[in-house]
Amino acid sequence: MAGITVEKLATVLGVSPERLLEQLAEAGLKVTGVQQEVSAAEKVKLLEHLRASHGKAKEDLKAPSQITLKRKTVSEITLSPGGSRGGGKTVNVEVRQKKTYVKRSTVAEQGEADPEREHAQKLLAESQLRRDAEDIARRDAEARRVADEERQRELEEQRRREREEREGAEQLAAEAAARAAEEEAIRPPEAEKPKAPPPVVEKPKKRELADEKPRGHKPIPGAKRTHGRAFGEAVVEETEPSFNRGELHLADGARRPGKKKPRGKAPEQRGSGRDHGFSRPTAPVVREVEVGETIIVAELAAKLAVKAPEVIKALMKMGVMVTINQTIDHDTAVLVTEELGHSVKRAGDRDLESELTSQDPSAGEATTRPPVVTVMGHVDHGKTSLLDHIRRTRVASGEAGGITQHIGAYHVNTKKGVITFLDTPGHAAFTQMRARGAKVTDIVVLVVAADDGVMPQTIEAINHAKAAKVPIIVAVNKMDKTDADPERVKQGLLQQEVVPEEYGGDVQFIPVSAKTGMGIDNLLDAILVQSEVLELRAPEKGRARGTVVESTLEKGRGSVATVLVQSGTLRKGDVVLAGMQWGRVRAMFDEAGRQIAEAGPSIPAVVIGLQGTPNAGDDFVVVADERAARDAATARELKSRDVRLAKQSTKLDDLFAQMGQGDVQTLNLLIKADVQGSSEALRESLTKLATDQIKVNIIASGVGGITESDATLAVASKAVVIGFNVRADAQARKVLQEGGVEINYYSIIYEAIDHVRKSLTGMLGTETREQIIGLAQVRDVFRSSKFGSVAGCMVIEGVVRRNKPIRVLRDNVVVFEGELESLRRFKDLVDEVRMGTECGIAVKAYNDVKVGDQIECFDRVEVQRTLG
């Protein structure tokens, strides 16, 4: 191991170099200067000296004299099953071990010093051995007793089976003998062969026939049965050859309930072994049940034809604590079913997604629908003001900072017809919102300011429209300004392959002014003409389908989603599935807050009643009932969970890469916003601020106010809380204040981004950089009794200062790094020497300066690190 200089060791220990030199001298170490290295052995000697000076014995550094190891193992012993019922008894065996290892020298010393203690330890060990032997004997006796009981039960079961087999054989023999006697009695003698007249069969009365004949059966001549079958089956006796008819009898106890036995002569008694057709099963019934991804315990018990407590008991033996209404997964169901002696077949997965996306049979004929128009463009180009003039409202004045920060959906009844407008944000942070707006739209109105031209978000909007294959109408806004230049706009859009009609393209350019209203009618005409060309049609009847434009969580109303219906009609009371959330529509409102009963194609509506807040951009569909919605939402949630876990899986290479990044700092953030789109935009923008030196970790993000649970999470993870158009309640503020967690409120997104960027820059801290300030050429070397070698130099670059560190270069290679001991001009001691001036330089602790060397003077400065 390499040594360390006295100066650096003093810095590590937090003492002055002079004090450390004194302590080294007191320890008997010869150290001449602060630049001398101290070896590991010298460090140990210094440590022993310091401990001795503080009154601590040298023996305190010794290793422990004994080590105690404890170990506990738990195993299971399954005894052989008894009888034919299956199953067995499981016995848990727990073994605890404790071993103490003692140094031999310590034992010898203790034995010599304290013989009574050694005797006591010996007695204790003998007692422990005795107890262990008793425990082993007791366990062996218990195991023998259990084995004897199992053997006794098996012997009794075997005797019972042999007894039943013997009785059955005797009964069969008796039946065979009785049958032979009957045949012998009715067989005529062989010597006499007169033609016997047919026997007279006494006809029973009608009432008796009605009672004795089974419904739907006829007597069969020549047939004979020795055993009765099920209740109600006939027993036919053969008394003559097949041309004679026998009498028809019902088996004992086989008459229909509620009927009396016929009066008259009692039927002939049969053997007891032929009275019934039921027999005890000789083997357990094995069932094959179908189980899907999940199943309820009660449902599994019903399929297995066993009681639910039996299934719960088997699960508890496996270590799974469940209730009768709890759901278990497929693997657990397979294990418990096989434990109960049955088999499992995986049920065919029900394709819920294909059922939801299948054609609605109740949908009617498609009719013309209003166009959905998305207004896109760069920030502050007048998109919302243009819509204001069309809607005769003042929306832009209500937006924070005058910029739109979430998608607004409106439908307008104009003189030309109904048009649905989507107003998207223009700020760079809202890329995902603009992409969603282009996805659900029919026509894109691209607003470009005539005095500003094509800007970055203008190009991004064009790319979104092209990706969605949506036609574009360009609205050249702010034509009322004196510096308006529409030709500049056209030239800029030509570079993005947006060609006006006058240049032979297919894009309409409409000059407008949101302030004066110029060209608004022409813009509406262009939109309606484009919609007629597209032939937009959708069925009005049937279940509604569409897209979630925006969602939020409001106090007193719960989850609120702004949806755009694309086909069918959405009505109050419908069961809606939106992404992984579902619910029944409790109330519907239009964009003005008026309550409505239904919304047709291309009409936006605000829906209340979902179980949770869906993600903006999720598709929604009306389903038949709540069960289908719940099953589909659960399936989507499981799929989303699998995807999320797959993304979080860490490979071995990634693990090593993370281990190598020990100096990477992390800023934890908790984001709460008023709407889902703003939360998503903040999360995306702040994550992009991360660099290799500092990471941004979003521990949680959502919509709604900052609650106590959010504050608790922030305190536990030491995260900065960002509230975008939301506030924290009293309990949350109290928790954050007690935990010392910072909370920041914003209403404009770029202010939040700038603040977080400054915080990250501050966390990076400063870095030390070297700056060369001067270079001197050694022209001659002199010897001095006081300083040793003194270099006569000429400063050829910059300035050489006495209190700055230097390097000695020989053939442009660093041979020494240190500091100046003396800097003189002639015989005068000076602080600095400038370029073109001769001087004398004495290098501290270095005497090997040669003619032709260069002495480089440099300075170390601290520079604030910035994000890359």
Short mmCIF file of C-alpha atoms in Angstrom, two decimals, residues 8-393:
data_model
loop_
_atom_site.label_atom_id
_atom_site.label_comp_id
_atom_site.label_asym_id
_atom_site.label_seq_id
_atom_site.Cartn_x
_atom_site.Cartn_y
_atom_site.Cartn_z
CA LYS A 8 -2.31 15.08 3.46
CA LEU A 9 -2.52 12.93 6.60
CA ALA A 10 -2.92 16.08 8.68
CA THR A 11 -5.74 17.21 6.37
CA VAL A 12 -7.49 13.85 6.76
CA LEU A 13 -7.10 13.88 10.55
CA GLY A 14 -8.15 17.52 10.81
CA VAL A 15 -5.02 18.75 12.63
CA SER A 16 -2.29 21.13 11.63
CA PRO A 17 0.89 19.69 10.00
CA GLU A 18 3.04 21.14 12.80
CA ARG A 19 1.01 19.38 15.48
CA LEU A 20 1.19 16.09 13.54
CA LEU A 21 4.99 16.43 13.23
CA GLU A 22 5.24 16.86 17.02
CA GLN A 23 3.13 13.75 17.62
CA LEU A 24 5.24 11.72 15.18
CA ALA A 25 8.38 12.84 16.98
CA GLU A 26 6.86 11.87 20.35
CA ALA A 27 6.06 8.42 18.92
CA GLY A 28 9.75 7.98 18.04
CA LEU A 29 9.36 8.42 14.29
CA LYS A 30 11.91 10.48 12.37
CA VAL A 31 10.06 12.79 9.99
CA THR A 32 11.88 15.77 8.48
CA GLY A 33 9.13 17.66 6.62
CA VAL A 34 5.47 17.75 5.73
CA GLN A 35 6.18 16.32 2.26
CA GLN A 36 7.70 13.12 3.64
CA GLU A 37 5.55 10.00 3.25
CA VAL A 38 4.26 8.01 6.22
CA SER A 39 3.98 4.23 5.79
CA ALA A 40 1.23 1.98 7.14
CA ALA A 41 3.47 0.59 9.89
CA GLU A 42 4.32 4.11 11.02
CA LYS A 43 0.60 4.94 11.12
CA VAL A 44 -0.03 1.94 13.39
CA LYS A 45 2.84 2.96 15.66
CA LEU A 46 1.45 6.50 15.85
CA LEU A 47 -2.00 5.13 16.70
CA GLU A 48 -0.63 2.97 19.53
CA HIS A 49 1.27 5.97 20.90
CA LEU A 50 -1.87 8.16 20.84
CA ARG A 51 -4.00 5.44 22.51
CA ALA A 52 -1.37 4.97 25.21
CA SER A 53 -1.25 8.73 25.79
CA HIS A 54 -5.03 8.70 26.36
CA GLY A 55 -4.82 5.95 28.95
CA LYS A 56 -6.00 3.02 26.86
CA ALA A 57 -4.29 -0.34 27.13
CA LYS A 58 -2.66 -1.95 24.19
CA GLU A 59 -4.74 -5.07 24.69
CA ASP A 60 -7.88 -3.14 23.64
CA LEU A 61 -6.85 -3.61 20.02
CA LYS A 62 -6.95 -7.37 20.26
CA ALA A 63 -9.56 -9.45 18.42
CA PRO A 64 -12.50 -10.95 20.37
CA SER A 65 -11.76 -14.03 22.42
CA GLN A 66 -14.90 -15.98 21.41
CA ILE A 67 -17.56 -16.11 18.66
CA THR A 68 -21.11 -17.46 19.09
CA LEU A 69 -23.04 -18.79 16.07
CA LYS A 70 -26.78 -19.43 16.21
CA ARG A 71 -28.72 -21.42 13.60
CA LYS A 72 -32.37 -22.41 13.31
CA THR A 73 -33.73 -24.80 10.68
CA VAL A 74 -37.38 -25.70 10.10
CA SER A 75 -38.38 -28.81 8.14
CA GLU A 76 -41.53 -30.83 7.55
CA ILE A 77 -42.07 -34.60 7.87
CA THR A 78 -45.08 -36.03 6.03
CA LEU A 79 -46.30 -39.29 7.47
CA SER A 80 -47.75 -42.00 5.23
CA PRO A 81 -51.52 -41.57 4.59
CA GLY A 82 -53.92 -43.84 6.38
CA GLY A 83 -56.92 -45.54 4.79
CA SER A 84 -58.21 -44.84 1.29
CA ARG A 85 -59.15 -41.24 1.81
CA GLY A 86 -55.76 -39.84 0.72
CA GLY A 87 -53.78 -37.07 2.37
CA GLY A 88 -51.34 -37.38 5.23
CA LYS A 89 -50.22 -35.74 8.42
CA THR A 90 -47.49 -33.11 8.27
CA VAL A 91 -45.27 -32.55 11.33
CA ASN A 92 -43.12 -29.42 11.60
CA VAL A 93 -39.66 -30.07 13.08
CA GLU A 94 -37.62 -27.11 14.30
CA VAL A 95 -33.95 -27.59 15.20
CA ARG A 96 -32.06 -24.86 17.02
CA GLN A 97 -28.27 -24.94 17.27
CA LYS A 98 -25.91 -22.69 19.18
CA LYS A 99 -22.15 -23.02 18.95
CA THR A 100 -19.51 -20.96 20.75
CA TYR A 101 -15.95 -20.91 19.46
CA VAL A 102 -13.31 -19.84 22.04
CA LYS A 103 -9.62 -19.25 21.48
CA ARG A 104 -7.51 -22.05 22.93
CA SER A 105 -5.23 -19.54 24.64
CA THR A 106 -8.22 -17.93 26.32
CA VAL A 107 -9.53 -21.31 27.49
CA ALA A 108 -6.16 -22.25 28.88
CA GLU A 109 -5.83 -18.95 30.69
CA GLN A 110 -9.33 -19.21 32.14
CA GLY A 111 -8.69 -22.83 33.19
CA GLU A 112 -5.51 -21.90 34.97
CA ALA A 113 -6.99 -18.79 36.55
CA ASP A 114 -10.41 -20.16 37.57
CA PRO A 115 -10.80 -23.96 38.02
CA GLU A 116 -14.23 -23.54 39.63
CA ARG A 117 -15.53 -21.81 36.49
CA GLU A 118 -14.18 -24.66 34.35
CA HIS A 119 -16.00 -27.19 36.56
CA ALA A 120 -19.24 -25.22 36.31
CA GLN A 121 -18.95 -25.07 32.52
CA LYS A 122 -18.38 -28.82 32.43
CA LEU A 123 -21.51 -29.43 34.50
CA LEU A 124 -23.47 -27.07 32.25
CA ALA A 125 -22.32 -28.92 29.15
CA GLU A 126 -23.30 -32.29 30.66
CA SER A 127 -26.73 -30.90 31.55
CA GLN A 128 -27.19 -29.62 28.00
CA LEU A 129 -26.23 -33.01 26.56
CA ARG A 130 -28.69 -34.70 28.90
CA ARG A 131 -31.50 -32.39 27.80
CA ASP A 132 -30.66 -32.95 24.13
CA ALA A 133 -30.75 -36.71 24.65
CA GLU A 134 -34.15 -36.47 26.39
CA ASP A 135 -35.51 -34.35 23.53
CA ILE A 136 -34.30 -36.84 20.95
CA ALA A 137 -35.80 -39.74 22.90
CA ARG A 138 -39.10 -37.90 23.27
CA ARG A 139 -39.26 -37.14 19.53
CA ASP A 140 -38.45 -40.76 18.69
CA ALA A 141 -41.18 -42.00 21.04
CA GLU A 142 -43.70 -39.60 19.47
CA ALA A 143 -42.74 -40.72 15.97
CA ARG A 144 -43.07 -44.40 16.99
CA ARG A 145 -46.47 -43.74 18.55
CA VAL A 146 -47.75 -42.01 15.43
CA ALA A 147 -46.37 -44.80 13.23
CA ASP A 148 -48.05 -47.45 15.43
CA GLU A 149 -51.38 -45.62 15.19
CA GLU A 150 -51.06 -45.42 11.40
CA ARG A 151 -50.25 -49.15 11.19
CA GLN A 152 -53.21 -50.00 13.45
CA ARG A 153 -55.56 -47.98 11.27
CA GLU A 154 -54.24 -49.67 8.14
CA LEU A 155 -54.74 -53.14 9.69
CA GLU A 156 -58.32 -52.30 10.71
CA GLU A 157 -59.05 -50.99 7.22
CA GLN A 158 -57.59 -54.12 5.66
CA ARG A 159 -59.70 -56.38 7.96
CA ARG A 160 -62.83 -54.40 7.06
CA ARG A 161 -62.17 -54.77 3.33
CA GLU A 162 -61.56 -58.53 3.69
CA ARG A 163 -64.80 -58.89 5.70
CA GLU A 164 -66.79 -57.04 3.05
CA GLU A 165 -65.27 -59.15 0.27
CA ARG A 166 -66.07 -62.38 2.17
CA GLU A 167 -69.67 -61.35 2.80
CA GLY A 168 -70.06 -60.36 -0.84
CA ALA A 169 -68.74 -63.76 -2.00
CA GLU A 170 -71.11 -65.61 0.34
CA GLN A 171 -74.04 -63.52 -0.89
CA LEU A 172 -73.19 -64.24 -4.55
CA ALA A 173 -72.91 -67.95 -3.79
CA ALA A 174 -76.32 -67.93 -2.08
CA GLU A 175 -77.87 -66.13 -5.03
CA ALA A 176 -76.37 -68.66 -7.48
CA ALA A 177 -77.72 -71.57 -5.43
CA ALA A 178 -81.20 -70.04 -5.24
CA ARG A 179 -81.19 -69.38 -8.97
CA ALA A 180 -80.20 -73.01 -9.71
CA ALA A 181 -82.97 -74.31 -7.43
CA GLU A 182 -85.60 -72.20 -9.17
CA GLU A 183 -84.52 -73.40 -12.60
CA GLU A 184 -84.57 -77.02 -11.44
CA ALA A 185 -88.09 -76.59 -10.03
CA ILE A 186 -89.62 -75.15 -13.21
CA ARG A 187 -87.81 -77.53 -15.70
CA PRO A 188 -90.16 -80.39 -16.87
CA PRO A 189 -88.98 -84.05 -16.59
CA GLU A 190 -87.10 -85.29 -19.65
CA ALA A 191 -88.89 -88.66 -19.75
CA GLU A 192 -92.31 -87.17 -20.19
CA LYS A 193 -92.64 -84.94 -23.20
CA PRO A 194 -96.34 -84.16 -23.49
CA LYS A 195 -97.28 -80.94 -25.13
CA ALA A 196 -98.02 -78.81 -22.16
CA PRO A 197 -100.65 -76.17 -22.56
CA PRO A 198 -99.49 -72.60 -22.18
CA PRO A 199 -99.69 -71.41 -18.61
CA VAL A 200 -102.63 -69.34 -17.63
CA VAL A 201 -101.55 -65.85 -16.84
CA GLU A 202 -103.80 -64.06 -14.46
CA LYS A 203 -104.59 -60.63 -15.85
CA PRO A 204 -104.24 -57.98 -13.21
CA LYS A 205 -106.82 -55.34 -12.84
CA LYS A 206 -106.44 -52.01 -14.58
CA ARG A 207 -105.69 -50.29 -11.33
CA GLU A 208 -102.89 -52.76 -10.51
CA LEU A 209 -101.38 -52.37 -13.99
CA ALA A 210 -101.38 -48.66 -13.64
CA ASP A 211 -99.49 -48.99 -10.36
CA GLU A 212 -97.05 -51.71 -11.31
CA LYS A 213 -96.12 -50.87 -14.91
CA PRO A 214 -93.36 -48.30 -15.31
CA ARG A 215 -94.37 -45.54 -17.63
CA GLY A 216 -92.98 -46.02 -21.13
CA HIS A 217 -91.78 -49.66 -20.61
CA LYS A 218 -93.19 -52.91 -22.08
CA PRO A 219 -92.64 -56.49 -20.88
CA ILE A 220 -89.86 -58.20 -22.82
CA PRO A 221 -90.41 -61.91 -23.54
CA GLY A 222 -87.53 -64.20 -22.75
CA ALA A 223 -85.53 -61.56 -20.82
CA LYS A 224 -84.18 -62.03 -17.33
CA ARG A 225 -82.37 -59.75 -14.87
CA THR A 226 -80.73 -60.79 -11.66
CA HIS A 227 -80.28 -57.31 -10.16
CA GLY A 228 -82.48 -54.26 -10.03
CA ARG A 229 -81.07 -51.09 -11.62
CA ALA A 230 -82.33 -47.62 -10.86
CA PHE A 231 -85.64 -46.67 -9.27
CA GLY A 232 -88.53 -47.28 -11.64
CA GLU A 233 -86.86 -49.92 -13.90
CA ALA A 234 -88.66 -53.19 -14.52
CA VAL A 235 -87.62 -56.63 -13.27
CA VAL A 236 -88.68 -59.35 -15.74
CA GLU A 237 -88.60 -63.07 -14.79
CA GLU A 238 -88.30 -65.86 -17.35
CA THR A 239 -90.58 -68.83 -16.38
CA GLU A 240 -90.85 -70.61 -19.73
CA PRO A 241 -89.02 -70.57 -23.04
CA SER A 242 -88.94 -67.34 -24.98
CA PHE A 243 -92.44 -67.82 -26.47
CA ASN A 244 -94.05 -67.56 -23.03
CA ARG A 245 -94.69 -64.17 -21.38
CA GLY A 246 -93.65 -63.59 -17.80
CA GLU A 247 -95.10 -61.22 -15.26
CA LEU A 248 -93.94 -57.62 -14.93
CA HIS A 249 -92.75 -56.55 -11.46
CA LEU A 250 -91.28 -53.40 -9.98
CA ALA A 251 -88.24 -53.68 -7.77
CA ASP A 252 -88.88 -53.28 -4.06
CA GLY A 253 -89.05 -49.63 -3.15
CA ALA A 254 -89.10 -48.55 -6.81
CA ARG A 255 -92.67 -47.30 -7.00
CA ARG A 256 -93.33 -43.64 -7.44
CA PRO A 257 -93.81 -41.77 -4.20
CA GLY A 258 -97.38 -41.03 -3.24
CA LYS A 259 -98.80 -44.30 -4.74
CA LYS A 260 -100.08 -47.15 -2.61
CA LYS A 261 -99.08 -50.75 -3.16
CA PRO A 262 -101.64 -52.74 -5.20
CA ARG A 263 -103.89 -54.97 -3.24
CA GLY A 264 -103.86 -58.66 -3.83
CA LYS A 265 -101.24 -61.31 -3.85
CA ALA A 266 -97.83 -60.12 -2.80
CA PRO A 267 -95.10 -60.46 -5.43
CA GLU A 268 -92.50 -63.16 -5.12
CA GLN A 269 -89.70 -62.27 -2.73
CA ARG A 270 -86.27 -61.74 -4.29
CA GLY A 271 -82.86 -62.17 -2.84
CA SER A 272 -81.56 -59.33 -0.69
CA GLY A 273 -78.63 -58.81 -3.00
CA ARG A 274 -80.86 -57.75 -5.93
CA ASP A 275 -82.97 -55.12 -4.17
CA HIS A 276 -80.97 -52.07 -5.44
CA GLY A 277 -78.46 -51.01 -8.12
CA PHE A 278 -76.23 -48.64 -6.10
CA SER A 279 -72.75 -49.65 -5.08
CA ARG A 280 -70.13 -47.89 -3.07
CA PRO A 281 -67.41 -46.30 -5.26
CA THR A 282 -64.18 -48.26 -5.11
CA ALA A 283 -61.92 -45.28 -6.10
CA PRO A 284 -62.06 -41.53 -5.49
CA VAL A 285 -63.60 -39.43 -8.22
CA VAL A 286 -60.97 -37.33 -10.05
CA ARG A 287 -62.33 -34.17 -11.65
CA GLU A 288 -60.73 -31.95 -14.26
CA VAL A 289 -61.67 -28.30 -13.76
CA GLU A 290 -61.03 -25.28 -15.95
CA VAL A 291 -59.29 -22.35 -14.28
CA GLY A 292 -58.40 -19.04 -15.90
CA GLU A 293 -55.84 -16.49 -14.77
CA THR A 294 -57.72 -15.98 -11.49
CA ILE A 295 -60.57 -17.68 -9.69
CA ILE A 296 -62.57 -17.09 -6.51
CA VAL A 297 -62.17 -19.68 -3.73
CA ALA A 298 -65.92 -20.36 -3.56
CA GLU A 299 -66.08 -20.90 -7.33
CA LEU A 300 -63.14 -23.33 -7.23
CA ALA A 301 -64.79 -25.30 -4.42
CA ALA A 302 -68.01 -25.56 -6.45
CA LYS A 303 -66.13 -26.88 -9.48
CA LEU A 304 -64.32 -29.47 -7.34
CA ALA A 305 -67.62 -30.50 -5.64
CA VAL A 306 -66.12 -30.02 -2.20
CA LYS A 307 -66.93 -27.67 0.61
CA ALA A 308 -65.24 -24.28 0.60
CA PRO A 309 -63.68 -24.81 4.08
CA GLU A 310 -61.83 -27.83 2.68
CA VAL A 311 -60.23 -25.67 -0.01
CA ILE A 312 -59.40 -22.94 2.53
CA LYS A 313 -57.88 -25.56 4.85
CA ALA A 314 -55.68 -26.90 2.06
CA LEU A 315 -54.56 -23.38 1.20
CA MET A 316 -53.73 -22.64 4.84
CA LYS A 317 -51.56 -25.77 4.94
CA MET A 318 -49.70 -24.33 1.96
CA GLY A 319 -49.19 -21.06 3.83
CA VAL A 320 -51.81 -19.05 1.90
CA MET A 321 -54.34 -17.25 4.11
CA VAL A 322 -57.52 -16.55 2.13
CA THR A 323 -61.25 -16.09 2.65
CA ILE A 324 -64.12 -17.68 0.77
CA ASN A 325 -64.64 -14.62 -1.45
CA GLN A 326 -60.96 -13.93 -2.10
CA THR A 327 -59.36 -14.37 -5.52
CA ILE A 328 -56.34 -16.61 -6.07
CA ASP A 329 -54.12 -16.81 -9.15
CA HIS A 330 -53.83 -19.69 -11.58
CA ASP A 331 -50.65 -21.22 -10.09
CA THR A 332 -52.08 -21.29 -6.58
CA ALA A 333 -55.30 -22.85 -7.89
CA VAL A 334 -53.29 -25.59 -9.64
CA LEU A 335 -51.36 -26.42 -6.44
CA VAL A 336 -54.42 -26.63 -4.19
CA THR A 337 -56.41 -28.62 -6.78
CA GLU A 338 -53.63 -31.18 -7.14
CA GLU A 339 -53.35 -31.30 -3.34
CA LEU A 340 -57.03 -32.28 -3.21
CA GLY A 341 -56.50 -35.04 -5.80
CA HIS A 342 -57.90 -33.39 -8.92
CA SER A 343 -56.44 -31.94 -12.10
CA VAL A 344 -56.61 -28.50 -13.70
CA LYS A 345 -56.98 -27.43 -17.31
CA ARG A 346 -56.23 -23.85 -18.27
CA ALA A 347 -59.37 -22.12 -19.45
CA GLY A 348 -59.23 -20.41 -22.81
CA ASP A 349 -58.38 -16.76 -22.38
CA ARG A 350 -61.34 -14.56 -23.07
CA ASP A 351 -60.32 -11.93 -25.57
CA LEU A 352 -61.97 -8.96 -23.88
CA GLU A 353 -60.26 -6.42 -26.12
CA SER A 354 -61.64 -8.00 -29.30
CA GLU A 355 -65.11 -8.08 -27.73
CA LEU A 356 -64.87 -4.39 -26.90
CA THR A 357 -63.60 -3.41 -30.34
CA SER A 358 -66.06 -5.63 -32.23
CA GLN A 359 -68.83 -4.07 -34.26
CA ASP A 360 -71.83 -2.96 -32.24
CA PRO A 361 -74.92 -4.76 -33.61
CA SER A 362 -77.15 -1.95 -32.36
CA ALA A 363 -75.27 0.69 -34.37
CA GLY A 364 -77.39 2.31 -37.05
CA GLU A 365 -76.51 3.70 -40.41
CA ALA A 366 -73.65 6.20 -40.55
CA THR A 367 -74.69 9.83 -41.00
CA THR A 368 -72.77 13.05 -41.58
CA ARG A 369 -71.02 14.34 -38.47
CA PRO A 370 -69.41 17.69 -37.62
CA PRO A 371 -65.65 18.05 -38.22
CA VAL A 372 -63.18 17.99 -35.34
CA VAL A 373 -60.67 20.80 -35.83
CA THR A 374 -57.44 21.11 -33.83
CA VAL A 375 -55.84 24.55 -33.60
CA MET A 376 -52.04 24.18 -33.38
CA GLY A 377 -49.04 26.49 -33.65
CA HIS A 378 -46.19 28.17 -31.81
CA VAL A 379 -46.69 29.70 -28.37
CA ASP A 380 -48.18 33.22 -28.35
CA HIS A 381 -49.16 33.13 -32.04
CA GLY A 382 -52.82 33.76 -31.21
CA LYS A 383 -54.46 30.32 -31.27
CA THR A 384 -56.73 30.83 -28.27
CA SER A 385 -57.49 34.44 -29.24
CA LEU A 386 -58.62 33.21 -32.65
CA LEU A 387 -60.98 30.76 -31.00
CA ASP A 388 -62.17 33.53 -28.67
CA HIS A 389 -63.36 35.54 -31.59
CA ILE A 390 -65.15 32.54 -33.04
CA ARG A 391 -66.77 31.63 -29.70
CA ARG A 392 -67.28 35.26 -28.61
CA THR A 393 -65.61 34.45 -25.25
#
